[in-house]
Amino acid sequence: EEVLVALDVAVFLRLILDTTLATWGVVFAIVTGVTVGLRLLNQFLIRRFCKRAARSANEFDDYVAEFLRGTKTFFLVAVGLWIATQVPDIAAWLEQHSDTIVVVLFVIQGVFWFNRIFGLYLRKYRERNLEGNPAAVTTMQAVGFVGRLLVFTLGLLLILSNLGVEVTAQVASLGIGGIAVALAAQNI
């Protein structure tokens, strides 16, 4: 019975995706190998930059370490998928859609990276200015919320655009909404 299930899966992959089971095995091996390798490299770099940040007064190390901590596994899988598509025997479907998949995952990862870096900047700003100017800290927190909301919205629009959804109306409504917010906030 297990042999029949394996044969059914092989037939399904060949008929639907025109890909042999051996090719999918190669793809899986490449994606897994690249993902594990990049995760190990990421962890090594995080440890190195954290040690360097503890010894130096320079904040650049803190930002690099925070940036690296924000790297998600799905992004590393997307890099592995992209590398796997460079192998000549990959199915046409995977080649056709891999660019869209990688772009979508890259945009999501970019939003995560921005969120981590911006969050670290806001924490450092709060620590430096809380006692001297609490009003500026409160204002910066509000600006931080709006900035994150803007980046998440732009990321969502980029993803939808890459998936083939027409986003012109959404972009226009964001422009009109921005004007409304600006007019409402001018007296604050």
mmCIF file of N, CA, C and O in Angstrom, residues 38-39 41-43 45-47 49-50 53 59-73 75-76 106-121 123-124:
data_model
loop_
_atom_site.group_PDB
_atom_site.id
_atom_site.type_symbol
_atom_site.label_atom_id
_atom_site.label_comp_id
_atom_site.label_asym_id
_atom_site.label_seq_id
_atom_site.Cartn_x
_atom_site.Cartn_y
_atom_site.Cartn_z
ATOM 1 N N LEU A 38 22.824 29.101 5.481
ATOM 2 C CA LEU A 38 22.614 30.525 5.735
ATOM 3 C C LEU A 38 22.196 30.791 7.176
ATOM 4 O O LEU A 38 22.576 31.811 7.763
ATOM 5 N N ARG A 39 21.417 29.884 7.779
ATOM 6 C CA ARG A 39 21.027 30.054 9.185
ATOM 7 C C ARG A 39 22.255 29.974 10.089
ATOM 8 O O ARG A 39 22.410 30.769 11.016
ATOM 9 N N LEU A 41 25.374 30.644 9.195
ATOM 10 C CA LEU A 41 26.135 31.867 8.953
ATOM 11 C C LEU A 41 25.503 33.047 9.680
ATOM 12 O O LEU A 41 26.207 33.868 10.293
ATOM 13 N N ASN A 42 24.194 33.133 9.651
ATOM 14 C CA ASN A 42 23.474 34.208 10.331
ATOM 15 C C ASN A 42 23.739 34.172 11.842
ATOM 16 O O ASN A 42 24.038 35.202 12.451
ATOM 17 N N GLN A 43 23.644 32.999 12.439
ATOM 18 C CA GLN A 43 23.885 32.871 13.885
ATOM 19 C C GLN A 43 25.331 33.230 14.235
ATOM 20 O O GLN A 43 25.587 33.878 15.249
ATOM 21 N N LEU A 45 27.294 35.330 12.588
ATOM 22 C CA LEU A 45 27.439 36.776 12.473
ATOM 23 C C LEU A 45 26.757 37.507 13.623
ATOM 24 O O LEU A 45 27.266 38.527 14.106
ATOM 25 N N ILE A 46 25.611 37.008 14.067
ATOM 26 C CA ILE A 46 24.928 37.626 15.211
ATOM 27 C C ILE A 46 25.824 37.581 16.434
ATOM 28 O O ILE A 46 26.005 38.587 17.133
ATOM 29 N N ARG A 47 26.385 36.415 16.728
ATOM 30 C CA ARG A 47 27.276 36.293 17.896
ATOM 31 C C ARG A 47 28.474 37.233 17.767
ATOM 32 O O ARG A 47 28.851 37.903 18.721
ATOM 33 N N PHE A 49 28.801 40.075 15.995
ATOM 34 C CA PHE A 49 28.456 41.486 16.123
ATOM 35 C C PHE A 49 27.986 41.830 17.537
ATOM 36 O O PHE A 49 28.197 42.946 17.995
ATOM 37 N N CYS A 50 27.346 40.909 18.231
ATOM 38 C CA CYS A 50 26.948 41.156 19.617
ATOM 39 C C CYS A 50 28.182 41.316 20.503
ATOM 40 O O CYS A 50 28.214 42.190 21.375
ATOM 41 N N ALA A 53 29.662 44.643 19.647
ATOM 42 C CA ALA A 53 28.836 45.738 20.157
ATOM 43 C C ALA A 53 29.039 45.935 21.655
ATOM 44 O O ALA A 53 29.001 47.062 22.146
ATOM 45 N N GLU A 59 27.387 52.565 17.801
ATOM 46 C CA GLU A 59 26.051 51.958 17.722
ATOM 47 C C GLU A 59 25.839 51.165 16.435
ATOM 48 O O GLU A 59 24.867 50.426 16.329
ATOM 49 N N PHE A 60 26.727 51.308 15.473
ATOM 50 C CA PHE A 60 26.565 50.598 14.203
ATOM 51 C C PHE A 60 26.501 49.093 14.430
ATOM 52 O O PHE A 60 25.689 48.406 13.801
ATOM 53 N N ASP A 61 27.326 48.569 15.333
ATOM 54 C CA ASP A 61 27.324 47.141 15.633
ATOM 55 C C ASP A 61 25.971 46.694 16.177
ATOM 56 O O ASP A 61 25.502 45.603 15.858
ATOM 57 N N ASP A 62 25.361 47.541 16.997
ATOM 58 C CA ASP A 62 24.036 47.220 17.543
ATOM 59 C C ASP A 62 23.009 47.083 16.424
ATOM 60 O O ASP A 62 22.187 46.171 16.431
ATOM 61 N N TYR A 63 23.076 48.007 15.472
ATOM 62 C CA TYR A 63 22.123 47.978 14.365
ATOM 63 C C TYR A 63 22.341 46.762 13.462
ATOM 64 O O TYR A 63 21.378 46.145 13.012
ATOM 65 N N VAL A 64 23.602 46.419 13.197
ATOM 66 C CA VAL A 64 23.877 45.245 12.362
ATOM 67 C C VAL A 64 23.385 43.976 13.052
ATOM 68 O O VAL A 64 22.754 43.117 12.432
ATOM 69 N N ALA A 65 23.647 43.856 14.368
ATOM 70 C CA ALA A 65 23.192 42.675 15.110
ATOM 71 C C ALA A 65 21.671 42.597 15.110
ATOM 72 O O ALA A 65 21.094 41.512 14.920
ATOM 73 N N GLU A 66 21.012 43.719 15.294
ATOM 74 C CA GLU A 66 19.542 43.730 15.290
ATOM 75 C C GLU A 66 19.004 43.377 13.909
ATOM 76 O O GLU A 66 18.025 42.650 13.778
ATOM 77 N N PHE A 67 19.652 43.880 12.882
ATOM 78 C CA PHE A 67 19.276 43.554 11.510
ATOM 79 C C PHE A 67 19.379 42.052 11.268
ATOM 80 O O PHE A 67 18.457 41.430 10.736
ATOM 81 N N LEU A 68 20.475 41.453 11.695
ATOM 82 C CA LEU A 68 20.667 40.021 11.502
ATOM 83 C C LEU A 68 19.678 39.201 12.317
ATOM 84 O O LEU A 68 19.209 38.150 11.873
ATOM 85 N N ARG A 69 19.339 39.664 13.521
ATOM 86 C CA ARG A 69 18.341 38.958 14.344
ATOM 87 C C ARG A 69 16.972 38.958 13.673
ATOM 88 O O ARG A 69 16.160 38.075 13.913
ATOM 89 N N GLY A 70 16.720 39.962 12.856
ATOM 90 C CA GLY A 70 15.429 40.062 12.182
ATOM 91 C C GLY A 70 15.292 39.163 10.971
ATOM 92 O O GLY A 70 14.226 39.108 10.357
ATOM 93 N N THR A 71 16.350 38.456 10.597
ATOM 94 C CA THR A 71 16.290 37.573 9.424
ATOM 95 C C THR A 71 15.444 36.348 9.755
ATOM 96 O O THR A 71 15.727 35.624 10.704
ATOM 97 N N LYS A 72 14.419 36.133 8.985
ATOM 98 C CA LYS A 72 13.483 35.033 9.217
ATOM 99 C C LYS A 72 13.862 33.823 8.366
ATOM 100 O O LYS A 72 14.454 33.942 7.298
ATOM 101 N N THR A 73 13.471 32.658 8.842
ATOM 102 C CA THR A 73 13.796 31.408 8.152
ATOM 103 C C THR A 73 13.133 31.345 6.782
ATOM 104 O O THR A 73 13.728 30.840 5.828
ATOM 105 N N PHE A 75 12.727 33.620 4.692
ATOM 106 C CA PHE A 75 13.555 34.357 3.741
ATOM 107 C C PHE A 75 14.729 33.497 3.283
ATOM 108 O O PHE A 75 15.067 33.464 2.105
ATOM 109 N N LEU A 76 15.329 32.777 4.218
ATOM 110 C CA LEU A 76 16.437 31.896 3.867
ATOM 111 C C LEU A 76 15.958 30.767 2.949
ATOM 112 O O LEU A 76 16.666 30.359 2.025
ATOM 113 N N PHE A 106 10.895 38.308 -0.047
ATOM 114 C CA PHE A 106 11.892 39.348 0.187
ATOM 115 C C PHE A 106 11.235 40.611 0.732
ATOM 116 O O PHE A 106 11.780 41.261 1.637
ATOM 117 N N VAL A 107 10.074 40.978 0.210
ATOM 118 C CA VAL A 107 9.360 42.156 0.717
ATOM 119 C C VAL A 107 8.959 41.933 2.176
ATOM 120 O O VAL A 107 9.136 42.823 3.021
ATOM 121 N N ILE A 108 8.441 40.755 2.483
ATOM 122 C CA ILE A 108 8.064 40.453 3.866
ATOM 123 C C ILE A 108 9.297 40.543 4.769
ATOM 124 O O ILE A 108 9.253 41.147 5.846
ATOM 125 N N GLN A 109 10.412 39.956 4.329
ATOM 126 C CA GLN A 109 11.640 40.015 5.121
ATOM 127 C C GLN A 109 12.110 41.457 5.274
ATOM 128 O O GLN A 109 12.552 41.858 6.346
ATOM 129 N N GLY A 110 12.018 42.250 4.223
ATOM 130 C CA GLY A 110 12.401 43.660 4.306
ATOM 131 C C GLY A 110 11.580 44.419 5.331
ATOM 132 O O GLY A 110 12.109 45.255 6.068
ATOM 133 N N VAL A 111 10.293 44.120 5.392
ATOM 134 C CA VAL A 111 9.435 44.755 6.398
ATOM 135 C C VAL A 111 9.882 44.349 7.804
ATOM 136 O O VAL A 111 9.956 45.181 8.708
ATOM 137 N N PHE A 112 10.196 43.062 7.999
ATOM 138 C CA PHE A 112 10.694 42.613 9.304
ATOM 139 C C PHE A 112 12.008 43.294 9.661
ATOM 140 O O PHE A 112 12.214 43.709 10.800
ATOM 141 N N TRP A 113 12.926 43.401 8.694
ATOM 142 C CA TRP A 113 14.203 44.065 8.958
ATOM 143 C C TRP A 113 13.982 45.522 9.345
ATOM 144 O O TRP A 113 14.574 46.011 10.297
ATOM 145 N N PHE A 114 13.133 46.223 8.578
ATOM 146 C CA PHE A 114 12.853 47.618 8.893
ATOM 147 C C PHE A 114 12.272 47.745 10.294
ATOM 148 O O PHE A 114 12.667 48.626 11.057
ATOM 149 N N ASN A 115 11.340 46.872 10.626
ATOM 150 C CA ASN A 115 10.700 46.926 11.935
ATOM 151 C C ASN A 115 11.726 46.760 13.056
ATOM 152 O O ASN A 115 11.679 47.465 14.066
ATOM 153 N N ARG A 116 12.657 45.822 12.902
ATOM 154 C CA ARG A 116 13.685 45.603 13.931
ATOM 155 C C ARG A 116 14.609 46.806 14.061
ATOM 156 O O ARG A 116 14.884 47.271 15.167
ATOM 157 N N ILE A 117 15.109 47.318 12.948
ATOM 158 C CA ILE A 117 16.042 48.447 12.978
ATOM 159 C C ILE A 117 15.348 49.698 13.516
ATOM 160 O O ILE A 117 15.891 50.416 14.352
ATOM 161 N N PHE A 118 14.149 49.954 13.051
ATOM 162 C CA PHE A 118 13.415 51.135 13.501
ATOM 163 C C PHE A 118 13.066 51.020 14.983
ATOM 164 O O PHE A 118 13.134 52.008 15.717
ATOM 165 N N GLY A 119 12.709 49.818 15.426
ATOM 166 C CA GLY A 119 12.428 49.605 16.843
ATOM 167 C C GLY A 119 13.648 49.862 17.710
ATOM 168 O O GLY A 119 13.556 50.470 18.785
ATOM 169 N N LEU A 120 14.813 49.408 17.257
ATOM 170 C CA LEU A 120 16.055 49.665 18.001
ATOM 171 C C LEU A 120 16.349 51.157 18.039
ATOM 172 O O LEU A 120 16.721 51.696 19.093
ATOM 173 N N TYR A 121 16.165 51.835 16.919
ATOM 174 C CA TYR A 121 16.383 53.289 16.894
ATOM 175 C C TYR A 121 15.455 53.997 17.880
ATOM 176 O O TYR A 121 15.886 54.880 18.628
ATOM 177 N N ARG A 123 14.034 52.739 20.588
ATOM 178 C CA ARG A 123 14.445 52.435 21.964
ATOM 179 C C ARG A 123 15.639 53.277 22.381
ATOM 180 O O ARG A 123 15.670 53.834 23.488
ATOM 181 N N LYS A 124 16.624 53.410 21.500
ATOM 182 C CA LYS A 124 17.806 54.216 21.813
ATOM 183 C C LYS A 124 17.435 55.693 21.939
ATOM 184 O O LYS A 124 17.941 56.385 22.812
#
